[in-house]
Structure formats: C-alpha cells, structure tokens
Amino acid sequence: MTMPIGTAGRDGDDLLIRLTAGPRRGRFRVPAAEVGPLLAGLSAVVRDEEGAAVGDLATSRSLRVLTGAFRAGRGFVVQPAAFPVAAPAFLVPRAHLAAHYDRHDCPVDVLDGGA
C-alpha cells in the first residue's frame, strides 16, 4: 500500500503541495494558470517557494492519478501537452483532488511514488 507523504490543496487559485516525508520535503506550487489544464488531463510544472521550476506533474495514462517528479539540473518546457514522468516521487488521486479543488475544501493526501 502506498503511504501518505503530504497533502495537496487549493491556496488561492494555485495548487499547493506540502511534502512532509520522503526524499524531498517542502512546499511546492502549481500556478493557477496551469491547474485547470492539469486537472483536465494535461501537464504542469511544479515550482518551489521562490517560484523556480523544480519538477513536473503529469496525468497518468489512466487519468486516475497525477504523477509528480523532481528534475535536478534540467530545463523545462511549459506546453499544454502530456509528457511522461519516468520515476514519480509522489502521486495524487486526480478525481479526488479535482473535486476538493472545485469545492474549495480540505486538502487530499499525496502518496509516496516510490522514487
């Protein structure tokens, strides 16, 4: 069973991801402009507290989960298209997050991706 390592929820219109366990702890954000396309099945860039791009968040092929990975030392291409995440660091149930994001209520669990 995959263990919770943090939470994801709405912060204004941004998506805030708080990782409290695992290899990379901290607060990460997906900007509001990228949240709608992400929840609809596309991809987004994960940013750190300073706003620097530090990872990718993409929808799985099944559309069931969002898979997040951190990319050290690589550039990012922000485009409205799906891209693969080879070794996910964390997982978020997409439909569950979308429902809570739309209702402006409590965060959902972020699960360990195994990477």
PDB file of C-alpha atoms in Angstrom:
ATOM      1  CA  MET A   1       0.000   0.000   0.000  1.00  0.00           C
ATOM      2  CA  THR A   2       1.251   3.477  -0.846  1.00  0.00           C
ATOM      3  CA  MET A   3       1.870   5.676   2.185  1.00  0.00           C
ATOM      4  CA  PRO A   4       0.801   9.331   2.514  1.00  0.00           C
ATOM      5  CA  ILE A   5       3.780  11.684   2.475  1.00  0.00           C
ATOM      6  CA  GLY A   6       1.957  15.016   2.417  1.00  0.00           C
ATOM      7  CA  THR A   7      -1.098  16.904   1.234  1.00  0.00           C
ATOM      8  CA  ALA A   8      -2.275  18.801  -1.826  1.00  0.00           C
ATOM      9  CA  GLY A   9      -4.913  21.506  -1.799  1.00  0.00           C
ATOM     10  CA  ARG A  10      -6.011  24.861  -3.014  1.00  0.00           C
ATOM     11  CA  ASP A  11      -4.128  28.006  -1.991  1.00  0.00           C
ATOM     12  CA  GLY A  12      -5.968  30.886  -3.615  1.00  0.00           C
ATOM     13  CA  ASP A  13      -6.268  29.514  -7.149  1.00  0.00           C
ATOM     14  CA  ASP A  14      -2.864  27.816  -7.053  1.00  0.00           C
ATOM     15  CA  LEU A  15      -2.370  24.176  -6.157  1.00  0.00           C
ATOM     16  CA  LEU A  16      -0.180  23.822  -3.064  1.00  0.00           C
ATOM     17  CA  ILE A  17       1.653  20.540  -2.468  1.00  0.00           C
ATOM     18  CA  ARG A  18       3.136  20.014   1.001  1.00  0.00           C
ATOM     19  CA  LEU A  19       5.536  17.093   1.299  1.00  0.00           C
ATOM     20  CA  THR A  20       6.267  16.207   4.925  1.00  0.00           C
ATOM     21  CA  ALA A  21       8.058  12.888   4.305  1.00  0.00           C
ATOM     22  CA  GLY A  22      10.048  11.257   1.551  1.00  0.00           C
ATOM     23  CA  PRO A  23      13.269  12.333  -0.136  1.00  0.00           C
ATOM     24  CA  ARG A  24      12.178  15.895  -0.984  1.00  0.00           C
ATOM     25  CA  ARG A  25      10.266  17.754   1.729  1.00  0.00           C
ATOM     26  CA  GLY A  26       8.826  21.228   1.486  1.00  0.00           C
ATOM     27  CA  ARG A  27       6.091  23.341  -0.052  1.00  0.00           C
ATOM     28  CA  PHE A  28       5.637  23.275  -3.810  1.00  0.00           C
ATOM     29  CA  ARG A  29       3.165  25.046  -6.038  1.00  0.00           C
ATOM     30  CA  VAL A  30       1.439  24.679  -9.397  1.00  0.00           C
ATOM     31  CA  PRO A  31       0.418  28.147 -10.657  1.00  0.00           C
ATOM     32  CA  ALA A  32      -3.299  28.835 -11.103  1.00  0.00           C
ATOM     33  CA  ALA A  33      -2.989  29.125 -14.891  1.00  0.00           C
ATOM     34  CA  GLU A  34      -1.755  25.510 -15.073  1.00  0.00           C
ATOM     35  CA  VAL A  35      -4.211  23.927 -12.605  1.00  0.00           C
ATOM     36  CA  GLY A  36      -7.251  23.737 -14.919  1.00  0.00           C
ATOM     37  CA  PRO A  37      -5.386  22.015 -17.758  1.00  0.00           C
ATOM     38  CA  LEU A  38      -3.663  19.694 -15.243  1.00  0.00           C
ATOM     39  CA  LEU A  39      -6.951  18.536 -13.706  1.00  0.00           C
ATOM     40  CA  ALA A  40      -8.351  18.088 -17.227  1.00  0.00           C
ATOM     41  CA  GLY A  41      -5.547  15.652 -18.085  1.00  0.00           C
ATOM     42  CA  LEU A  42      -2.563  17.697 -19.272  1.00  0.00           C
ATOM     43  CA  SER A  43       0.718  18.569 -17.538  1.00  0.00           C
ATOM     44  CA  ALA A  44       2.108  21.277 -15.286  1.00  0.00           C
ATOM     45  CA  VAL A  45       5.367  22.499 -13.813  1.00  0.00           C
ATOM     46  CA  VAL A  46       5.984  22.222 -10.071  1.00  0.00           C
ATOM     47  CA  ARG A  47       7.609  25.318  -8.568  1.00  0.00           C
ATOM     48  CA  ASP A  48       9.406  25.822  -5.272  1.00  0.00           C
ATOM     49  CA  GLU A  49       8.765  28.626  -2.773  1.00  0.00           C
ATOM     50  CA  GLU A  50      10.868  31.058  -4.821  1.00  0.00           C
ATOM     51  CA  GLY A  51       8.925  30.269  -8.000  1.00  0.00           C
ATOM     52  CA  ALA A  52      11.691  28.300  -9.715  1.00  0.00           C
ATOM     53  CA  ALA A  53      10.660  25.269 -11.788  1.00  0.00           C
ATOM     54  CA  VAL A  54      11.773  22.151  -9.907  1.00  0.00           C
ATOM     55  CA  GLY A  55       9.599  19.333 -11.254  1.00  0.00           C
ATOM     56  CA  ASP A  56       6.845  18.031 -13.466  1.00  0.00           C
ATOM     57  CA  LEU A  57       3.309  16.965 -12.668  1.00  0.00           C
ATOM     58  CA  ALA A  58       1.519  14.896 -15.291  1.00  0.00           C
ATOM     59  CA  THR A  59      -1.671  12.889 -15.553  1.00  0.00           C
ATOM     60  CA  SER A  60      -1.263   9.134 -15.797  1.00  0.00           C
ATOM     61  CA  ARG A  61      -2.453   7.313 -18.932  1.00  0.00           C
ATOM     62  CA  SER A  62      -5.462   6.020 -16.999  1.00  0.00           C
ATOM     63  CA  LEU A  63      -6.281   9.598 -15.841  1.00  0.00           C
ATOM     64  CA  ARG A  64      -6.563   8.231 -12.287  1.00  0.00           C
ATOM     65  CA  VAL A  65      -3.523   9.862 -10.709  1.00  0.00           C
ATOM     66  CA  LEU A  66      -1.237  12.824 -11.085  1.00  0.00           C
ATOM     67  CA  THR A  67       2.392  11.739 -11.028  1.00  0.00           C
ATOM     68  CA  GLY A  68       4.991  14.176  -9.790  1.00  0.00           C
ATOM     69  CA  ALA A  69       8.741  14.052 -10.308  1.00  0.00           C
ATOM     70  CA  PHE A  70      11.598  16.387  -9.452  1.00  0.00           C
ATOM     71  CA  ARG A  71      14.099  17.227 -12.175  1.00  0.00           C
ATOM     72  CA  ALA A  72      17.536  18.309 -10.990  1.00  0.00           C
ATOM     73  CA  GLY A  73      19.639  20.288 -13.422  1.00  0.00           C
ATOM     74  CA  ARG A  74      17.283  20.073 -16.387  1.00  0.00           C
ATOM     75  CA  GLY A  75      15.400  22.733 -18.248  1.00  0.00           C
ATOM     76  CA  PHE A  76      11.631  22.796 -18.548  1.00  0.00           C
ATOM     77  CA  VAL A  77       9.339  23.242 -21.478  1.00  0.00           C
ATOM     78  CA  VAL A  78       5.946  24.559 -20.470  1.00  0.00           C
ATOM     79  CA  GLN A  79       3.432  23.441 -23.066  1.00  0.00           C
ATOM     80  CA  PRO A  80      -0.181  22.297 -22.962  1.00  0.00           C
ATOM     81  CA  ALA A  81       0.546  18.647 -23.704  1.00  0.00           C
ATOM     82  CA  ALA A  82       1.032  15.439 -21.783  1.00  0.00           C
ATOM     83  CA  PHE A  83       4.572  14.296 -21.049  1.00  0.00           C
ATOM     84  CA  PRO A  84       5.763  11.163 -19.258  1.00  0.00           C
ATOM     85  CA  VAL A  85       7.148  11.134 -15.741  1.00  0.00           C
ATOM     86  CA  ALA A  86       9.624   8.269 -15.594  1.00  0.00           C
ATOM     87  CA  ALA A  87      10.213   7.927 -11.837  1.00  0.00           C
ATOM     88  CA  PRO A  88       7.395   9.521  -9.837  1.00  0.00           C
ATOM     89  CA  ALA A  89       8.327  10.946  -6.441  1.00  0.00           C
ATOM     90  CA  PHE A  90       4.687  11.411  -5.447  1.00  0.00           C
ATOM     91  CA  LEU A  91       1.162  10.557  -6.581  1.00  0.00           C
ATOM     92  CA  VAL A  92      -2.130  12.409  -6.149  1.00  0.00           C
ATOM     93  CA  PRO A  93      -5.548  10.880  -6.952  1.00  0.00           C
ATOM     94  CA  ARG A  94      -6.699  13.195  -9.794  1.00  0.00           C
ATOM     95  CA  ALA A  95     -10.510  12.983  -9.471  1.00  0.00           C
ATOM     96  CA  HIS A  96     -10.350  13.312  -5.679  1.00  0.00           C
ATOM     97  CA  LEU A  97      -8.125  16.391  -5.936  1.00  0.00           C
ATOM     98  CA  ALA A  98     -10.304  17.931  -8.667  1.00  0.00           C
ATOM     99  CA  ALA A  99     -13.440  17.543  -6.546  1.00  0.00           C
ATOM    100  CA  HIS A 100     -11.848  19.138  -3.487  1.00  0.00           C
ATOM    101  CA  TYR A 101     -10.209  21.877  -5.555  1.00  0.00           C
ATOM    102  CA  ASP A 102     -13.581  22.823  -7.106  1.00  0.00           C
ATOM    103  CA  ARG A 103     -15.318  22.835  -3.711  1.00  0.00           C
ATOM    104  CA  HIS A 104     -12.544  24.893  -2.025  1.00  0.00           C
ATOM    105  CA  ASP A 105     -12.386  22.398   0.846  1.00  0.00           C
ATOM    106  CA  CYS A 106      -9.818  20.312   2.696  1.00  0.00           C
ATOM    107  CA  PRO A 107      -6.576  19.013   1.171  1.00  0.00           C
ATOM    108  CA  VAL A 108      -6.138  15.461  -0.124  1.00  0.00           C
ATOM    109  CA  ASP A 109      -3.340  13.030   0.626  1.00  0.00           C
ATOM    110  CA  VAL A 110      -0.217  12.976  -1.502  1.00  0.00           C
ATOM    111  CA  LEU A 111       1.098   9.434  -1.748  1.00  0.00           C
ATOM    112  CA  ASP A 112       4.649   8.108  -1.992  1.00  0.00           C
ATOM    113  CA  GLY A 113       5.580   7.424  -5.621  1.00  0.00           C
ATOM    114  CA  GLY A 114       8.452   5.136  -4.775  1.00  0.00           C
ATOM    115  CA  ALA A 115      11.245   7.139  -6.408  1.00  0.00           C
TER     116      ALA A 115
END
